[in-house]
Amino acid sequence: MKVSLFVTCLADNLYPEVVESVARILTDYGCEVDFPEAQSCCGQPAFNSGYQDEAREVSRQLIRAFEHSDYVVSPSGSCAGMVHHFYPYLFRDEPEWAAKAEALVGKMYEFSQFLVGVLGVTDVGASFPHKVTYHPSCHGMRLLGVKDEPMQLLSAVADIEYQDLPSRDDCCGFGGTFAIKMADMSEAMVCEKAANVCKSGAEVLVGTDMGCMMNIGGRLNKEGKPVRVMHLAQLLEEGRAKR
């Protein structure tokens, strides 16, 4: 099975180790993984700011980059959600590009979604003897529909002590450009989220979206809270190495 990695801007620039974990896990399950170097931003920042023409140009480049891929897997539900929900809208008046956008939608998956839904893997054979809580990202959960897959993978990890996150479905306040345009409101939201992470008693916070990880992790670090923040792929890979 040939899988192309869509690394996203935040992963490429700030969290390359997350993509490495994704690649190693997929390779271990028999996937032939590649990285199309022509890939670009998904266009979400421009689109969310109202610059639809600019978002379309960036989107065309991403479509071109993965045009010949069998499957496309991303560590970010937010970026995958942008492709699934807004690419058809962006190209609604351009039949040729609309067809290409729909083709990409049909093969674009978030990491846990692909692992569980396509590869049929719910237990990677990991052990992680720590107190862990999980934050579901808004775009991954609400736009892409990634709800059960991360918990299926976490629940199969041996020795894990899962801690419920109070108000887990609440937004962390990042929201891309929202955090810039509505900085005061964004800060209030991430403060509340960080407080709930601490209330959970978890030693480790797991997420599936680098924007949320960066935002919540930054707040926890600013407050001096000793909570480790990890992507789901990192926890699974680290847990497999311990067994």
Short mmCIF file of C-alpha atoms in Angstrom, two decimals:
data_model
loop_
_atom_site.label_atom_id
_atom_site.label_comp_id
_atom_site.label_asym_id
_atom_site.label_seq_id
_atom_site.Cartn_x
_atom_site.Cartn_y
_atom_site.Cartn_z
CA MET A 1 0.00 0.00 0.00
CA LYS A 2 1.50 3.32 -1.10
CA VAL A 3 0.99 6.20 1.33
CA SER A 4 2.04 9.82 0.82
CA LEU A 5 2.63 11.98 3.88
CA PHE A 6 0.98 15.40 4.03
CA VAL A 7 3.13 16.92 6.74
CA THR A 8 1.36 20.31 7.23
CA CYS A 9 3.08 23.62 7.95
CA LEU A 10 3.23 23.32 11.74
CA ALA A 11 4.58 19.78 11.64
CA ASP A 12 7.17 20.66 9.01
CA ASN A 13 8.45 23.70 10.87
CA LEU A 14 7.90 22.87 14.53
CA TYR A 15 7.09 19.16 14.99
CA PRO A 16 9.02 17.09 12.41
CA GLU A 17 9.41 14.34 15.01
CA VAL A 18 5.64 13.77 14.87
CA VAL A 19 5.76 13.04 11.14
CA GLU A 20 8.72 10.71 11.72
CA SER A 21 6.64 8.73 14.22
CA VAL A 22 3.74 8.56 11.76
CA ALA A 23 6.06 7.37 8.99
CA ARG A 24 7.69 4.66 11.13
CA ILE A 25 4.37 3.28 12.35
CA LEU A 26 2.90 3.17 8.84
CA THR A 27 6.07 1.52 7.51
CA ASP A 28 5.92 -1.11 10.23
CA TYR A 29 2.41 -2.00 9.04
CA GLY A 30 3.56 -2.61 5.50
CA CYS A 31 2.96 0.79 3.92
CA GLU A 32 5.33 2.16 1.31
CA VAL A 33 5.66 5.75 2.55
CA ASP A 34 6.77 8.71 0.47
CA PHE A 35 6.95 12.47 0.86
CA PRO A 36 6.01 14.53 -2.23
CA GLU A 37 8.29 17.55 -1.96
CA ALA A 38 5.96 19.73 -4.08
CA GLN A 39 3.36 19.85 -1.30
CA SER A 40 2.40 23.19 0.20
CA CYS A 41 0.20 24.70 2.87
CA CYS A 42 -3.42 23.53 2.61
CA GLY A 43 -4.58 27.15 2.33
CA GLN A 44 -6.50 27.20 5.59
CA PRO A 45 -4.95 30.42 7.03
CA ALA A 46 -5.80 32.38 3.87
CA PHE A 47 -9.26 30.83 3.62
CA ASN A 48 -10.10 31.58 7.26
CA SER A 49 -9.00 35.17 6.74
CA GLY A 50 -11.29 35.65 3.76
CA TYR A 51 -8.66 35.44 1.01
CA GLN A 52 -10.34 32.80 -1.11
CA ASP A 53 -8.47 33.53 -4.35
CA GLU A 54 -5.14 33.14 -2.56
CA ALA A 55 -6.39 29.99 -0.81
CA ARG A 56 -7.36 28.54 -4.19
CA GLU A 57 -3.87 29.04 -5.60
CA VAL A 58 -2.24 27.31 -2.64
CA SER A 59 -4.83 24.53 -2.81
CA ARG A 60 -4.06 23.88 -6.46
CA GLN A 61 -0.44 23.23 -5.55
CA LEU A 62 -1.41 20.73 -2.86
CA ILE A 63 -3.75 18.95 -5.27
CA ARG A 64 -0.97 18.72 -7.87
CA ALA A 65 1.48 17.35 -5.31
CA PHE A 66 -0.77 14.40 -4.38
CA GLU A 67 -2.44 13.85 -7.75
CA HIS A 68 -0.75 10.48 -8.26
CA SER A 69 -0.83 9.27 -4.65
CA ASP A 70 -2.90 6.23 -3.66
CA TYR A 71 -3.48 7.39 -0.08
CA VAL A 72 -2.59 10.65 1.68
CA VAL A 73 -2.12 10.65 5.46
CA SER A 74 -1.73 13.70 7.68
CA PRO A 75 -0.93 13.99 11.41
CA SER A 76 -3.40 16.91 11.56
CA GLY A 77 -7.18 16.64 11.57
CA SER A 78 -7.42 20.37 10.99
CA CYS A 79 -5.55 20.36 7.67
CA ALA A 80 -7.22 17.16 6.50
CA GLY A 81 -10.55 18.71 7.46
CA MET A 82 -9.76 21.76 5.34
CA VAL A 83 -9.30 19.52 2.30
CA HIS A 84 -12.43 17.47 2.98
CA HIS A 85 -14.84 20.29 3.64
CA PHE A 86 -13.60 23.39 1.88
CA TYR A 87 -11.75 22.26 -1.26
CA PRO A 88 -15.03 21.26 -2.96
CA TYR A 89 -16.42 24.66 -2.01
CA LEU A 90 -13.37 26.57 -3.27
CA PHE A 91 -13.56 24.89 -6.70
CA ARG A 92 -17.34 24.68 -7.03
CA ASP A 93 -17.28 26.88 -10.15
CA GLU A 94 -14.35 25.11 -11.82
CA PRO A 95 -15.44 21.61 -12.94
CA GLU A 96 -11.95 20.36 -13.79
CA TRP A 97 -10.45 21.42 -10.48
CA ALA A 98 -13.57 20.38 -8.58
CA ALA A 99 -13.05 16.82 -9.85
CA LYS A 100 -9.39 16.93 -8.80
CA ALA A 101 -10.36 18.28 -5.39
CA GLU A 102 -12.90 15.48 -4.89
CA ALA A 103 -10.24 12.94 -5.87
CA LEU A 104 -7.95 14.25 -3.13
CA VAL A 105 -10.81 14.25 -0.63
CA GLY A 106 -11.37 10.56 -1.38
CA LYS A 107 -7.83 9.57 -0.41
CA MET A 108 -7.03 12.06 2.39
CA TYR A 109 -6.98 10.71 5.96
CA GLU A 110 -5.93 11.85 9.40
CA PHE A 111 -3.40 9.45 10.99
CA SER A 112 -5.65 7.65 13.50
CA GLN A 113 -8.48 7.57 10.96
CA PHE A 114 -6.22 5.79 8.48
CA LEU A 115 -4.70 3.42 11.02
CA VAL A 116 -8.07 2.25 12.32
CA GLY A 117 -10.37 2.70 9.33
CA VAL A 118 -8.11 1.63 6.46
CA LEU A 119 -5.41 -0.58 7.97
CA GLY A 120 -7.77 -2.05 10.57
CA VAL A 121 -5.26 -1.54 13.38
CA THR A 122 -6.57 -0.73 16.86
CA ASP A 123 -3.78 -2.26 18.95
CA VAL A 124 -0.18 -1.45 18.03
CA GLY A 125 1.23 -3.48 20.91
CA ALA A 126 2.30 -0.50 23.00
CA SER A 127 2.82 -0.11 26.73
CA PHE A 128 2.74 3.33 28.35
CA PRO A 129 2.62 3.26 32.17
CA HIS A 130 1.57 6.86 32.73
CA LYS A 131 -1.54 8.89 33.53
CA VAL A 132 -2.78 10.15 30.17
CA THR A 133 -5.62 12.40 29.05
CA TYR A 134 -6.78 13.23 25.53
CA HIS A 135 -7.83 16.51 23.91
CA PRO A 136 -9.94 16.11 20.73
CA SER A 137 -9.27 18.93 18.28
CA CYS A 138 -12.29 20.84 17.00
CA HIS A 139 -11.59 20.45 13.28
CA GLY A 140 -10.61 16.82 13.55
CA MET A 141 -13.68 15.95 15.60
CA ARG A 142 -16.30 18.24 14.05
CA LEU A 143 -15.12 18.70 10.46
CA LEU A 144 -13.46 15.37 9.78
CA GLY A 145 -15.49 13.21 12.15
CA VAL A 146 -12.49 11.76 13.98
CA LYS A 147 -14.08 10.83 17.31
CA ASP A 148 -13.62 7.18 18.25
CA GLU A 149 -10.36 6.27 16.51
CA PRO A 150 -7.89 7.96 18.92
CA MET A 151 -9.65 6.48 21.94
CA GLN A 152 -9.70 3.02 20.34
CA LEU A 153 -5.94 3.21 19.93
CA LEU A 154 -5.33 4.61 23.42
CA SER A 155 -7.60 2.10 25.14
CA ALA A 156 -5.54 -0.77 23.69
CA VAL A 157 -2.27 0.55 25.15
CA ALA A 158 -1.11 -1.63 28.04
CA ASP A 159 -0.54 -0.15 31.50
CA ILE A 160 -1.95 3.26 30.56
CA GLU A 161 -3.96 5.09 33.22
CA TYR A 162 -6.50 7.09 31.28
CA GLN A 163 -7.81 10.20 32.99
CA ASP A 164 -11.00 11.89 31.84
CA LEU A 165 -10.49 15.48 30.69
CA PRO A 166 -13.15 17.82 32.09
CA SER A 167 -15.06 19.59 29.30
CA ARG A 168 -12.90 17.66 26.83
CA ASP A 169 -14.90 18.73 23.76
CA ASP A 170 -14.35 22.45 24.43
CA CYS A 171 -12.07 24.33 22.03
CA CYS A 172 -8.55 25.12 23.26
CA GLY A 173 -8.79 28.62 21.80
CA PHE A 174 -6.23 28.31 19.01
CA GLY A 175 -8.34 28.17 15.88
CA GLY A 176 -5.50 29.40 13.67
CA THR A 177 -6.05 33.08 12.88
CA PHE A 178 -8.70 33.27 15.62
CA ALA A 179 -5.90 33.28 18.19
CA ILE A 180 -4.53 36.45 16.55
CA LYS A 181 -7.78 38.25 15.77
CA MET A 182 -9.39 37.48 19.14
CA ALA A 183 -6.31 37.18 21.33
CA ASP A 184 -7.99 37.96 24.67
CA MET A 185 -10.76 35.43 24.12
CA SER A 186 -8.27 32.87 22.85
CA GLU A 187 -6.13 33.28 25.95
CA ALA A 188 -9.14 32.84 28.25
CA MET A 189 -10.07 29.63 26.43
CA VAL A 190 -6.60 28.10 26.60
CA CYS A 191 -6.29 29.03 30.27
CA GLU A 192 -9.50 27.14 30.96
CA LYS A 193 -8.31 24.16 28.90
CA ALA A 194 -4.94 24.08 30.69
CA ALA A 195 -6.70 24.22 34.06
CA ASN A 196 -8.86 21.25 33.08
CA VAL A 197 -5.80 19.28 31.97
CA CYS A 198 -4.33 19.83 35.42
CA LYS A 199 -7.62 18.89 37.09
CA SER A 200 -7.55 15.57 35.25
CA GLY A 201 -4.41 14.58 37.14
CA ALA A 202 -2.71 13.50 33.93
CA GLU A 203 1.05 13.44 33.47
CA VAL A 204 0.68 13.39 29.70
CA LEU A 205 -1.70 15.24 27.36
CA VAL A 206 -2.24 13.57 23.99
CA GLY A 207 -3.63 15.25 20.89
CA THR A 208 -3.96 14.70 17.15
CA ASP A 209 -3.40 18.24 15.95
CA MET A 210 -0.23 20.29 16.23
CA GLY A 211 -2.08 23.61 16.55
CA CYS A 212 -3.81 22.43 19.71
CA MET A 213 -0.62 20.83 21.03
CA MET A 214 1.32 24.03 20.51
CA ASN A 215 -1.35 26.20 22.12
CA ILE A 216 -2.11 24.07 25.18
CA GLY A 217 1.51 23.03 25.63
CA GLY A 218 2.62 26.64 25.48
CA ARG A 219 0.14 27.63 28.17
CA LEU A 220 1.08 24.73 30.44
CA ASN A 221 4.75 25.59 30.03
CA LYS A 222 4.11 29.27 30.79
CA GLU A 223 2.34 28.27 33.99
CA GLY A 224 5.15 25.89 34.93
CA LYS A 225 2.92 22.81 34.88
CA PRO A 226 4.83 19.52 34.52
CA VAL A 227 2.56 17.99 31.89
CA ARG A 228 4.13 16.40 28.85
CA VAL A 229 2.33 17.12 25.56
CA MET A 230 2.52 14.46 22.82
CA HIS A 231 0.96 13.62 19.50
CA LEU A 232 -0.86 10.29 19.48
CA ALA A 233 1.66 8.86 17.00
CA GLN A 234 4.54 9.72 19.36
CA LEU A 235 2.88 7.97 22.30
CA LEU A 236 2.17 4.86 20.24
CA GLU A 237 5.70 4.68 18.89
CA GLU A 238 7.32 5.30 22.26
CA GLY A 239 5.04 2.72 23.84
CA ARG A 240 5.95 0.11 21.26
CA ALA A 241 9.64 0.64 21.95
CA LYS A 242 9.09 -0.12 25.63
CA ARG A 243 7.63 -3.59 25.05
#
